[in-house]
Amino acid sequence: MSAKGGTKVTGRGSAGLPPRLLDCIRRFGDEGWRERKQAVEEVLMVLATEQPDGPTFAALIDTLIDGVIDPLDSAIYEGREHETKVVAGGGVSARAACQDVLIQLGRASLPKVLQRLDPDDTRSSGTRLMVDMIGQIGGESEIGILTGFLRDASADENLRASAAAALGEIGGPRAIAALEQLLADDSEMLQLYALDALRAASAAVPVDRLAPLLGHAVTRKGAAALLGVTSSPDAVPLLIPLLGDDMRGVRAAAIEGIARLRVALADRDLSDIVDDAVANIDDETKAKVRELIGHRERDVSIAAIALAGLAKDAGAVAAVLPRMEDPMVYERALALVERLGTAANDALVEVLDSLEVASREALYRLIGALPGEVDQRLINLLLEGLEDPLETVAAAACDALRRVGGRSAMAPLYRGCGRQGPVGEHAAEALAAVAERMASARPGGGHDELLLLIGGSWPHAGALARNLCRVVGRLGLLEFVPPLVSMLGSSDLGVRVAAALALGNVAGDHEGVGALCFSLADEDPQVRAAACRSLGQLADTQSVHPLLAATSDPVALVRAAAVQALVAIGNPITLARMREIILDDNSTNVVVHAIAGLGHSTQNQDLTLLMSLCASQDHEVVKAAARALKQYPAHRATAALLGLLSHERWDVRWAAAEVLSERGDVTALGPLERARKLEQDALVRQILGQAIDRLRVLLDPSAAGAPEHEDSKKA
């Protein structure tokens, strides 16, 4: 405290400061922000590296506090008091630099701040600035002194407001109780600060304390924001009228509050209270909610879209289009259209004439979200969009037609399959989806329209050929096997790959298996790998020997695909080859797939091999071996997995714990409990807890439904 009373500058304060620190502090008064920032960093670096003694540190804090209270009268501007720029600027930037250092020092600077604070000085700006500092670096212990300033009716109103803000920063029950009392103050400004502070403290204020504050323009917005966190149904009828308030800020707070309140009430199955209330708002209020869809703050915009959906406001569709580049807004816009149902059809048609070029993609995606029958004018718009030169726009039109297109879309989508790049691929996906939808609606199924479109003769190269392979592959149509087989001989690499992949989706006994086996000799490894994958999907035994030969392919990509296919087929004659691959192949990817093949064996020699692989230097091999041990009932498999719980890598320990849980060997319970006590990684502790809980249930079924580990509960 000052001997003369009052929180003021102690003097120039340069005494006791080393020249280096004093030079840095005087640079707080430089004009350039970069210079000031560098000076702040240098002060902090000196403190961290040189660790000055107590008197030096105390002198530094005093000097910084002087710079906060009155920078022009501090050591920062010593000898420069009469410079025009200094006087005009008032030292605001220097004050900010001093505050920055004090805040970064945290509670280390707090004793001096409290020492310099005079509780009897309730009128000076110095006291207010110290109170602001306490809000930044103080804690529970400082609530008492802040509450004293807050309750002093004779104190400067700005000081009381600073005390309220500081209490909001500190938070906690004592601070919240003091702030709630301030809501009854005669000063509306102080009530406003109390509301803001309560919001900063995440306080749930009773509805009856907030209701009177809605009647005053100054406090209405803050009260509306706090009503949203009350989790009380009684807040709903108070917030609904505020949706039509003349002040935009109040409406924004009410919209956010209702949206937040609905989430809280939904946890108690009471969301219909909000839904019913919002559904009954009048057209004028709907328009005011709709206006806030364009709000600069994303949370307000998203909440406004949600409320527009609850209010069945079809006019909100046009308002949401310009903002759909935001992923969150995009998701809410789709939900809005789905909630509006058929009413969204007319709303989307209305915006066609005034549609800006930049909004086309957004509009197409909204059309794709429409439930039920879609207006033909909107379908026509999507068909026009297929020809758009912008790939993203044309792809959006394809995606929308995939959801809502009918017979009229099939021919344009067929033409779209001829476009290079993503558009052609999106068109193929859409054509397959529409064809599937048409077939399901026809008695007996059938793809008459598609057969008519494609005909008997396909191109053998280019985007159309590739994408038609994708279409018939997705549909799995047996009648298209002959053209797909012929495509395996195309000169176009992309067509050969697409045809090979498509044949794997056509179930049944057909000539494609033999053709794919022949493609294992294709000159390009991409085709050979695609053929392997499809043969694995078809799981025809005649492909086992060709695939075994492919496991010696010079390209690791092909070898891995061949091993995967053999594992999928599961023929026991492949096990010997899997062992050879594990011991000889130089590709980790290939070896890992071969190890998975041994997971289907129960032979002792394979168990021994897998256990030896648990000591591999390659952690991917170790994880694969751990997973392959899952099906082996022998106790030594459990022992090998328990040994991995001390592995240096967390993901290996995680995999071992997961497999131990799935194996259900209760003898692992004790070692798992010991491992969990020593485990440092949170994710591994979680899976260990799950394994322990599961094994305890197997040991004692009455323990079901009562996990003992906190990590298990979090999962």
XYZ file of C-alpha atoms in Angstrom:
715
model
C 0.000 0.000 0.000
C 1.075 3.541 -0.614
C 2.029 5.476 2.505
C 0.024 8.451 1.253
C -2.979 6.277 0.436
C -4.108 5.273 -2.991
C -2.833 2.888 -5.661
C -0.257 4.944 -7.547
C 3.139 4.890 -9.222
C 5.957 4.424 -6.690
C 8.499 6.422 -8.670
C 10.770 5.951 -11.606
C 11.614 2.504 -10.296
C 14.867 2.095 -12.203
C 16.885 1.479 -9.018
C 17.713 -2.166 -8.450
C 17.185 -3.210 -12.077
C 20.115 -4.565 -14.103
C 20.858 -2.472 -17.213
C 19.700 -5.249 -19.552
C 16.243 -5.528 -17.965
C 15.894 -1.762 -17.725
C 16.758 -1.417 -21.424
C 14.096 -4.014 -22.336
C 11.442 -2.257 -20.263
C 12.217 1.130 -21.813
C 11.717 -0.482 -25.222
C 8.107 -1.169 -24.163
C 7.588 2.468 -25.192
C 8.793 1.973 -28.781
C 6.365 2.786 -31.579
C 6.652 -0.535 -33.456
C 4.719 -3.510 -32.109
C 7.435 -5.904 -33.263
C 10.010 -4.079 -31.149
C 7.687 -4.151 -28.131
C 6.963 -7.841 -28.625
C 10.669 -8.641 -28.857
C 11.333 -6.652 -25.676
C 8.630 -8.654 -23.815
C 10.181 -11.927 -24.983
C 13.646 -10.772 -23.903
C 12.421 -9.922 -20.386
C 10.870 -13.373 -20.024
C 13.994 -15.042 -21.408
C 16.249 -13.183 -18.931
C 14.011 -14.248 -16.042
C 14.041 -17.873 -17.199
C 17.783 -18.143 -17.836
C 19.362 -15.827 -15.274
C 16.823 -16.250 -12.449
C 17.482 -12.865 -10.735
C 17.546 -12.639 -6.960
C 14.570 -11.602 -4.837
C 15.226 -7.843 -4.669
C 15.856 -7.631 -8.417
C 12.687 -9.580 -9.178
C 10.693 -7.379 -6.773
C 12.082 -4.225 -8.434
C 11.083 -5.591 -11.853
C 7.515 -6.348 -10.741
C 7.230 -2.880 -9.179
C 8.404 -1.289 -12.401
C 5.919 -3.331 -14.444
C 3.077 -2.405 -12.083
C 4.076 1.250 -12.426
C 3.833 0.770 -16.184
C 0.313 -0.573 -15.825
C -0.918 2.160 -13.455
C 0.612 5.127 -15.302
C 3.150 4.296 -18.004
C 3.954 7.968 -18.681
C 5.104 8.413 -15.072
C 7.058 5.134 -14.981
C 10.647 4.211 -15.814
C 9.553 3.318 -19.356
C 9.406 6.956 -20.456
C 12.035 8.425 -18.118
C 13.569 11.373 -19.936
C 10.969 11.257 -22.747
C 7.962 12.702 -20.895
C 7.531 15.674 -23.187
C 7.800 13.920 -26.566
C 4.720 14.752 -28.628
C 4.086 11.162 -29.725
C 4.458 9.878 -26.164
C 1.964 12.345 -24.726
C -0.512 11.825 -27.580
C -0.419 8.031 -27.279
C -0.823 8.043 -23.517
C 1.477 5.034 -23.187
C -1.325 2.563 -23.996
C 0.963 0.194 -25.889
C 3.550 0.258 -23.104
C 0.828 -0.575 -20.558
C -0.219 -3.570 -22.671
C 3.383 -4.825 -22.759
C 3.672 -4.566 -18.961
C 0.374 -6.400 -18.525
C 1.567 -9.113 -20.913
C 4.675 -9.824 -18.827
C 2.781 -9.784 -15.516
C 0.134 -12.172 -16.841
C 2.746 -14.566 -18.212
C 4.503 -14.561 -14.857
C 1.160 -15.514 -13.296
C 0.899 -15.882 -9.548
C 4.588 -15.025 -9.148
C 3.637 -11.382 -9.691
C 0.462 -11.556 -7.580
C 1.959 -10.745 -4.120
C 3.299 -7.420 -5.383
C -0.005 -6.620 -7.109
C -1.859 -7.211 -3.840
C 0.723 -5.235 -1.899
C 0.312 -2.251 -4.212
C -3.479 -2.404 -4.055
C -5.058 -0.010 -1.536
C -8.502 -1.308 -0.471
C -9.445 2.186 0.657
C -8.686 3.696 -2.741
C -11.981 3.061 -4.554
C -11.895 5.969 -6.980
C -8.578 5.850 -8.876
C -7.881 4.210 -12.204
C -4.808 2.542 -10.649
C -6.986 0.466 -8.364
C -9.193 -0.556 -11.257
C -6.175 -1.637 -13.300
C -4.863 -3.737 -10.397
C -8.274 -5.369 -10.036
C -8.164 -6.209 -13.745
C -4.770 -7.849 -13.182
C -6.145 -9.901 -10.285
C -8.837 -11.213 -12.614
C -6.108 -12.436 -14.971
C -3.715 -14.008 -12.451
C -5.728 -14.412 -9.224
C -7.687 -17.310 -7.832
C -10.006 -18.416 -5.053
C -7.935 -16.600 -2.378
C -8.553 -13.218 -4.009
C -12.345 -13.511 -4.182
C -12.721 -11.776 -0.811
C -10.963 -8.553 -1.792
C -12.757 -8.462 -5.170
C -16.112 -8.972 -3.464
C -15.300 -6.059 -1.133
C -14.881 -3.703 -4.099
C -17.967 -5.178 -5.764
C -20.243 -4.488 -2.792
C -18.922 -1.003 -2.021
C -21.757 1.216 -3.229
C -19.578 4.314 -2.761
C -16.830 2.974 -5.032
C -16.326 4.135 -8.602
C -18.775 2.285 -10.858
C -15.994 1.326 -13.280
C -14.038 -0.232 -10.404
C -17.046 -2.315 -9.382
C -17.503 -3.366 -13.003
C -13.836 -4.453 -13.131
C -14.322 -6.422 -9.907
C -17.318 -8.166 -11.465
C -15.337 -9.060 -14.596
C -12.457 -10.346 -12.444
C -14.811 -12.560 -10.426
C -16.192 -13.931 -13.679
C -12.661 -14.837 -14.809
C -11.907 -16.627 -11.513
C -15.305 -18.351 -11.280
C -16.423 -20.840 -8.669
C -19.409 -20.881 -6.273
C -18.264 -17.927 -4.104
C -17.638 -15.675 -7.095
C -20.958 -16.654 -8.697
C -22.878 -15.976 -5.470
C -21.394 -12.459 -5.258
C -22.201 -11.772 -8.908
C -25.796 -12.964 -8.500
C -26.248 -10.421 -5.700
C -25.059 -7.698 -8.074
C -28.002 -8.472 -10.371
C -30.191 -6.597 -7.867
C -28.058 -3.431 -8.009
C -29.707 -0.179 -9.060
C -27.134 0.389 -11.809
C -28.089 -1.242 -15.096
C -24.463 -1.015 -16.207
C -23.356 -3.069 -13.211
C -26.161 -5.541 -13.844
C -24.844 -5.879 -17.404
C -21.303 -6.524 -16.178
C -22.625 -9.061 -13.697
C -24.456 -10.902 -16.490
C -21.342 -10.996 -18.659
C -19.248 -12.191 -15.732
C -21.744 -14.917 -14.847
C -21.635 -16.111 -18.419
C -17.811 -16.159 -18.326
C -18.030 -18.220 -15.126
C -20.427 -20.706 -16.830
C -22.976 -20.027 -14.102
C -26.474 -21.520 -14.138
C -28.524 -18.647 -12.705
C -32.108 -19.391 -11.560
C -34.710 -18.287 -14.090
C -36.539 -16.094 -11.584
C -33.351 -14.040 -11.026
C -33.033 -13.390 -14.752
C -36.657 -12.761 -15.715
C -36.842 -9.151 -14.334
C -33.742 -8.196 -16.348
C -35.485 -8.964 -19.646
C -37.566 -5.831 -19.222
C -34.606 -3.482 -19.651
C -32.884 -2.850 -22.970
C -29.423 -2.737 -21.376
C -29.637 -6.128 -19.662
C -31.951 -8.019 -22.019
C -29.212 -9.532 -24.196
C -27.097 -10.748 -21.266
C -30.130 -12.210 -19.505
C -31.193 -14.011 -22.698
C -27.747 -15.560 -23.067
C -27.824 -16.841 -19.476
C -31.338 -18.224 -19.827
C -29.915 -20.582 -22.444
C -27.720 -22.314 -19.878
C -30.322 -22.730 -17.151
C -31.444 -26.136 -18.520
C -34.890 -25.172 -17.253
C -38.147 -25.567 -19.228
C -39.310 -22.340 -17.548
C -36.813 -20.424 -19.665
C -38.513 -21.365 -22.942
C -41.561 -19.038 -22.710
C -39.233 -16.184 -21.720
C -36.904 -16.679 -24.687
C -39.483 -17.213 -27.448
C -40.751 -13.572 -27.460
C -37.146 -12.365 -27.731
C -36.860 -13.981 -31.168
C -38.849 -11.021 -32.464
C -36.975 -8.349 -30.503
C -36.087 -5.184 -32.381
C -32.433 -5.415 -31.290
C -30.416 -7.797 -33.434
C -28.033 -8.642 -30.607
C -30.903 -9.691 -28.359
C -32.326 -11.913 -31.081
C -28.917 -13.515 -31.602
C -28.566 -14.237 -27.883
C -32.100 -15.658 -27.747
C -31.518 -17.889 -30.766
C -28.297 -19.270 -29.314
C -29.975 -19.646 -25.932
C -32.927 -21.628 -27.308
C -30.653 -23.885 -29.341
C -28.491 -24.592 -26.283
C -31.553 -25.088 -24.102
C -32.999 -27.609 -26.559
C -29.833 -29.730 -26.344
C -29.978 -29.717 -22.540
C -33.692 -30.554 -22.462
C -33.233 -33.340 -25.020
C -31.097 -35.198 -22.467
C -34.235 -35.346 -20.297
C -36.571 -36.141 -23.226
C -38.096 -32.653 -22.983
C -36.976 -31.203 -26.323
C -40.600 -31.161 -27.532
C -41.179 -28.166 -25.217
C -38.826 -26.123 -27.407
C -40.022 -27.731 -30.644
C -43.684 -26.949 -29.993
C -42.947 -23.373 -28.951
C -40.782 -22.589 -31.984
C -43.269 -24.262 -34.337
C -45.893 -21.685 -33.349
C -43.927 -18.470 -33.956
C -45.576 -16.064 -36.431
C -44.310 -15.095 -39.890
C -42.787 -11.825 -38.713
C -40.709 -13.630 -36.085
C -39.695 -16.249 -38.652
C -38.353 -13.453 -40.850
C -36.316 -12.038 -37.969
C -34.845 -15.460 -37.201
C -34.139 -15.974 -40.903
C -32.191 -12.720 -41.036
C -29.679 -14.078 -38.535
C -28.736 -17.007 -40.777
C -26.309 -14.519 -42.296
C -24.847 -13.547 -38.911
C -21.058 -13.147 -38.819
C -20.771 -15.559 -35.891
C -21.043 -19.158 -36.975
C -22.772 -20.373 -33.786
C -25.573 -17.834 -34.222
C -25.956 -18.736 -37.896
C -26.135 -22.469 -37.177
C -28.633 -21.953 -34.358
C -30.802 -19.783 -36.637
C -30.852 -22.521 -39.291
C -31.883 -25.082 -36.672
C -34.709 -22.849 -35.407
C -35.859 -22.146 -38.957
C -36.209 -25.894 -39.417
C -38.236 -26.225 -36.213
C -40.435 -23.333 -37.379
C -40.891 -24.954 -40.833
C -39.730 -21.702 -42.446
C -39.306 -22.549 -46.121
C -38.018 -19.046 -46.795
C -34.843 -19.897 -44.875
C -33.625 -22.046 -47.770
C -32.653 -19.005 -49.856
C -30.892 -17.432 -46.884
C -28.723 -20.466 -46.238
C -27.388 -20.889 -49.786
C -24.652 -18.204 -49.649
C -23.148 -19.701 -46.468
C -22.929 -23.346 -47.437
C -19.188 -23.270 -48.005
C -18.927 -23.638 -44.221
C -19.047 -27.414 -43.470
C -21.121 -26.944 -40.298
C -23.632 -24.713 -42.067
C -23.734 -27.237 -44.914
C -24.717 -30.053 -42.556
C -27.408 -27.931 -40.894
C -28.732 -26.800 -44.268
C -29.235 -30.412 -45.363
C -31.043 -31.109 -42.097
C -33.203 -28.024 -42.705
C -34.311 -29.277 -46.126
C -35.033 -32.742 -44.774
C -37.157 -31.273 -41.974
C -39.060 -28.996 -44.344
C -40.015 -31.966 -46.507
C -42.171 -31.170 -49.541
C -42.348 -27.495 -48.551
C -38.671 -27.203 -49.481
C -39.512 -28.043 -53.104
C -41.361 -24.766 -53.642
C -38.757 -22.822 -51.697
C -35.963 -24.123 -53.902
C -37.951 -23.457 -57.076
C -38.479 -19.853 -55.962
C -34.744 -19.160 -55.817
C -34.043 -20.407 -59.338
C -34.527 -17.076 -61.078
C -32.383 -15.133 -58.616
C -29.708 -17.810 -58.279
C -26.130 -16.561 -58.368
C -23.467 -18.613 -60.108
C -21.539 -19.128 -56.866
C -24.568 -20.759 -55.231
C -25.205 -23.452 -57.842
C -23.211 -26.174 -56.117
C -24.902 -25.435 -52.791
C -28.346 -25.498 -54.411
C -27.665 -28.833 -56.104
C -26.654 -30.383 -52.797
C -29.797 -29.083 -51.114
C -31.911 -30.568 -53.898
C -30.196 -33.885 -53.287
C -31.332 -33.771 -49.652
C -35.013 -33.345 -50.518
C -37.244 -36.123 -49.188
C -40.037 -37.580 -51.272
C -40.876 -36.591 -54.852
C -38.811 -33.751 -56.273
C -40.225 -31.012 -58.508
C -39.362 -31.651 -62.156
C -38.034 -28.104 -62.510
C -35.398 -28.933 -59.926
C -34.553 -32.186 -61.692
C -34.153 -30.239 -64.946
C -31.796 -27.849 -63.180
C -29.663 -30.776 -62.042
C -29.601 -32.178 -65.569
C -28.350 -28.832 -66.841
C -25.708 -28.874 -64.138
C -24.213 -32.070 -65.563
C -22.856 -29.967 -68.436
C -21.291 -27.341 -66.177
C -17.617 -26.705 -67.034
C -16.728 -26.469 -63.320
C -15.956 -29.961 -62.053
C -17.162 -29.307 -58.505
C -20.519 -28.017 -59.738
C -21.061 -30.869 -62.217
C -20.044 -33.424 -59.564
C -22.551 -31.866 -57.130
C -25.279 -32.260 -59.784
C -24.314 -35.933 -60.168
C -24.418 -36.505 -56.417
C -27.865 -34.920 -56.169
C -29.210 -37.041 -59.050
C -27.812 -40.107 -57.329
C -30.286 -39.394 -54.525
C -33.329 -37.995 -56.329
C -32.928 -38.790 -60.029
C -35.297 -41.027 -61.968
C -35.658 -42.398 -65.487
C -35.156 -38.981 -67.086
C -31.709 -38.718 -65.507
C -30.300 -41.974 -66.848
C -29.412 -40.874 -70.383
C -27.758 -37.593 -69.266
C -25.818 -39.487 -66.595
C -24.730 -42.015 -69.223
C -23.327 -39.127 -71.258
C -21.729 -37.747 -68.091
C -19.838 -41.020 -67.709
C -17.845 -39.933 -70.752
C -16.314 -36.963 -68.931
C -12.745 -37.307 -67.719
C -11.848 -37.128 -64.053
C -14.078 -36.936 -60.977
C -17.206 -35.868 -62.881
C -17.274 -39.088 -64.895
C -16.761 -41.153 -61.743
C -19.542 -39.297 -59.904
C -21.817 -39.783 -62.914
C -21.101 -43.531 -62.870
C -22.000 -43.749 -59.171
C -25.183 -41.800 -59.820
C -26.194 -43.893 -62.846
C -25.739 -47.111 -60.875
C -27.802 -45.741 -57.967
C -30.634 -44.568 -60.233
C -30.650 -47.894 -62.091
C -30.821 -49.736 -58.770
C -33.708 -47.540 -57.636
C -35.606 -48.072 -60.890
C -35.112 -51.847 -60.722
C -36.353 -52.047 -57.137
C -39.532 -50.182 -58.098
C -40.293 -52.572 -60.971
C -42.068 -55.869 -60.242
C -39.496 -58.602 -60.728
C -36.629 -56.122 -60.888
C -34.553 -55.905 -64.046
C -32.470 -53.180 -65.660
C -34.267 -52.644 -68.931
C -33.418 -48.936 -69.200
C -29.741 -49.530 -68.482
C -29.540 -52.402 -70.973
C -31.129 -50.177 -73.601
C -28.696 -47.341 -72.859
C -25.511 -49.378 -72.848
C -26.453 -51.727 -75.639
C -24.287 -54.608 -76.768
C -21.276 -52.646 -77.970
C -19.022 -50.713 -75.600
C -16.085 -48.466 -76.356
C -12.824 -50.178 -75.398
C -10.935 -47.073 -74.282
C -11.529 -43.741 -72.619
C -13.552 -42.396 -69.709
C -16.888 -43.860 -70.872
C -15.472 -47.385 -70.993
C -13.900 -47.050 -67.535
C -17.009 -45.619 -65.950
C -19.383 -48.145 -67.533
C -17.239 -50.847 -65.941
C -17.825 -49.113 -62.609
C -21.591 -49.003 -63.198
C -22.082 -52.666 -64.043
C -19.568 -53.689 -61.362
C -21.525 -51.892 -58.667
C -24.770 -53.471 -59.889
C -23.136 -56.924 -60.121
C -24.957 -57.790 -63.340
C -24.128 -61.250 -64.668
C -25.192 -60.370 -68.226
C -22.377 -57.849 -68.479
C -19.593 -60.342 -67.738
C -18.757 -60.893 -71.476
C -18.135 -57.187 -72.211
C -16.145 -56.870 -68.996
C -14.007 -59.845 -70.004
C -13.371 -58.251 -73.386
C -12.335 -55.032 -71.607
C -9.478 -56.938 -69.941
C -7.789 -56.840 -73.338
C -8.167 -53.078 -73.797
C -5.151 -50.971 -74.700
C -6.299 -48.461 -72.045
C -4.720 -49.284 -68.675
C -7.515 -47.553 -66.740
C -10.143 -49.635 -68.542
C -8.333 -52.887 -67.780
C -8.095 -51.992 -64.083
C -11.768 -50.944 -63.941
C -12.903 -54.124 -65.687
C -10.834 -56.335 -63.380
C -12.278 -54.650 -60.285
C -15.827 -54.794 -61.659
C -15.671 -58.546 -62.287
C -14.963 -59.111 -58.609
C -18.403 -57.668 -57.782
C -20.310 -60.041 -60.076
C -21.166 -63.086 -57.982
C -21.833 -66.524 -59.424
C -20.157 -69.034 -61.697
C -19.002 -67.206 -64.824
C -16.165 -66.904 -67.294
C -14.753 -63.883 -65.451
C -12.749 -66.102 -63.051
C -10.696 -67.614 -65.854
C -10.222 -64.234 -67.491
C -8.997 -62.729 -64.217
C -6.545 -65.608 -63.765
C -5.228 -64.838 -67.241
C -4.899 -61.138 -66.242
C -2.441 -62.138 -63.531
C 0.066 -62.079 -66.393
C -0.850 -58.535 -67.515
C 2.115 -56.277 -68.222
C 0.971 -53.675 -65.687
C 1.104 -54.373 -61.915
C -2.060 -52.306 -61.270
C -4.075 -54.728 -63.424
C -2.450 -57.763 -61.796
C -3.218 -56.407 -58.315
C -6.831 -55.612 -59.284
C -7.253 -59.149 -60.657
C -5.934 -60.589 -57.374
C -8.415 -58.539 -55.335
C -11.356 -59.638 -57.476
C -10.340 -63.286 -57.368
C -10.283 -63.018 -53.594
C -13.817 -61.604 -53.642
C -15.096 -64.355 -55.955
C -13.350 -67.055 -53.844
C -13.364 -69.628 -56.622
C -11.099 -72.598 -55.880
C -9.797 -72.702 -59.472
C -7.977 -69.429 -58.777
C -5.900 -70.784 -55.860
C -2.941 -72.015 -57.920
C -2.721 -68.918 -60.159
C -2.812 -66.773 -57.016
C -0.085 -68.873 -55.407
C 2.047 -68.154 -58.450
C 1.249 -64.440 -58.114
C 2.749 -64.430 -54.620
C 6.138 -64.522 -56.390
C 5.386 -61.437 -58.488
C 8.318 -58.972 -58.643
C 6.066 -56.118 -57.450
C 5.171 -56.034 -53.736
C 1.755 -54.480 -54.468
C 0.759 -57.568 -56.474
C 2.222 -60.016 -53.969
C 0.284 -58.364 -51.145
C -2.965 -58.479 -53.139
C -2.402 -62.148 -54.001
C -1.756 -63.068 -50.366
C -4.866 -61.141 -49.293
C -6.932 -63.031 -51.854
C -5.606 -66.393 -50.703
C -6.370 -65.530 -47.078
C -9.929 -64.597 -48.105
C -10.369 -67.918 -49.933
C -8.990 -69.796 -46.911
C -7.775 -72.971 -48.629
C -5.501 -75.009 -46.283
C -3.057 -75.834 -49.091
C -1.884 -72.199 -49.019
C -0.486 -72.366 -45.461
C 2.898 -73.735 -46.513
C 3.335 -70.838 -48.929
C 2.324 -68.359 -46.212
C 5.116 -69.685 -43.988
C 7.633 -69.259 -46.806
C 6.491 -65.684 -47.429
C 6.775 -64.797 -43.739
C 10.340 -66.059 -43.620
C 11.582 -64.830 -47.009
C 9.612 -61.820 -48.315
C 11.269 -58.416 -47.896
C 7.998 -56.422 -47.889
C 6.392 -55.812 -44.502
C 2.993 -55.335 -46.148
C 3.158 -58.762 -47.807
C 4.395 -60.443 -44.624
C 1.636 -58.884 -42.511
C -1.041 -60.273 -44.839
C 0.595 -63.714 -44.781
C 0.635 -63.659 -40.971
C -3.113 -63.040 -41.051
C -3.391 -66.247 -43.081
C -1.778 -68.232 -40.281
C -4.490 -66.899 -37.980
C -6.835 -69.479 -39.571
C -4.500 -72.361 -38.737
C -4.471 -74.284 -35.470
C -1.253 -76.193 -36.099
C 1.484 -76.153 -33.455
C 4.174 -75.217 -35.962
C 2.202 -72.099 -36.892
C 1.690 -71.201 -33.247
C 5.429 -71.509 -32.692
C 6.149 -69.325 -35.717
C 3.703 -66.643 -34.588
C 5.183 -66.623 -31.085
C 8.656 -66.131 -32.538
C 7.358 -63.219 -34.628
C 6.307 -61.469 -31.419
C 10.029 -60.746 -30.933
C 10.431 -59.141 -34.377
C 12.088 -55.728 -34.707
C 9.270 -54.663 -37.044
C 6.358 -53.478 -34.891
C 3.839 -54.000 -37.719
C 4.857 -57.663 -37.869
C 4.521 -57.914 -34.088
C 1.001 -56.448 -34.158
C -0.029 -58.795 -36.962
C 1.339 -61.793 -35.033
C -0.562 -60.712 -31.919
C -3.829 -60.521 -33.842
C -3.207 -63.882 -35.516
C -2.837 -65.536 -32.089
C -6.482 -64.774 -31.305
C -7.810 -68.148 -32.522
C -5.143 -70.342 -30.896
C -6.547 -71.896 -27.697
C -3.169 -72.956 -26.217
C -2.172 -71.173 -23.021
C 1.277 -70.390 -24.424
C -0.437 -68.091 -26.932
C -1.778 -66.183 -23.924
C 1.711 -66.084 -22.429
C 3.152 -64.616 -25.648
C 0.505 -61.889 -25.665
C 1.092 -61.084 -21.993
C 4.765 -60.599 -22.810
C 3.808 -57.892 -25.329
C 2.168 -55.806 -22.584
C 5.664 -54.551 -21.730
C 6.579 -53.699 -25.342
C 8.090 -50.244 -25.884
C 5.417 -49.192 -28.389
C 1.955 -48.248 -27.148
C 0.173 -49.584 -30.258
C 1.696 -53.047 -29.777
C 0.582 -53.064 -26.129
C -2.869 -51.895 -27.227
C -3.168 -54.702 -29.832
C -2.048 -57.333 -27.309
C -4.589 -56.148 -24.725
C -7.359 -56.151 -27.320
C -6.594 -59.736 -28.376
C -6.364 -60.897 -24.755
C -9.828 -59.468 -24.177
C -11.242 -61.251 -27.225
C -9.606 -64.603 -26.430
C -11.439 -64.840 -23.110
C -8.631 -66.653 -21.253
C -9.339 -65.796 -17.592
C -5.813 -66.823 -16.561
C -4.694 -63.494 -18.053
C -6.730 -61.503 -15.510
C -4.005 -61.080 -12.877
C -1.228 -60.041 -15.296
C -3.615 -57.611 -17.004
C -4.420 -55.941 -13.683
C -0.721 -55.583 -12.867
C 0.012 -54.213 -16.337
C -2.707 -51.627 -15.977
C -1.203 -50.264 -12.772
C 2.109 -49.655 -14.551
C 0.726 -48.425 -17.901
C 1.356 -44.739 -18.676
C -0.612 -44.401 -21.920
C -4.292 -43.471 -21.437
C -5.543 -45.376 -24.493
C -3.740 -48.548 -23.479
C -5.078 -48.231 -19.913
C -8.540 -47.935 -21.404
C -8.300 -51.140 -23.452
C -6.668 -52.929 -20.510
C -9.604 -51.880 -18.348
C -12.054 -53.236 -20.911
C -10.168 -56.537 -21.082
C -10.157 -56.838 -17.286
C -13.899 -56.096 -17.060
C -14.708 -58.661 -19.737
C -12.620 -61.400 -18.153
C -14.147 -60.688 -14.741
C -17.601 -61.187 -16.226
C -16.455 -64.508 -17.727
C -15.104 -65.500 -14.319
C -18.178 -64.246 -12.450
C -21.275 -63.533 -14.638
C -22.875 -61.637 -11.740
C -20.291 -58.866 -12.275
C -21.861 -57.952 -15.636
C -22.896 -54.326 -16.037
C -20.614 -53.003 -13.288
C -17.217 -52.064 -14.738
C -14.724 -51.134 -12.040
C -12.320 -49.119 -14.154
C -12.864 -45.436 -14.862
C -11.148 -45.801 -18.249
C -13.671 -48.475 -19.196
C -16.526 -46.116 -18.386
C -15.050 -43.409 -20.602
C -14.908 -45.810 -23.504
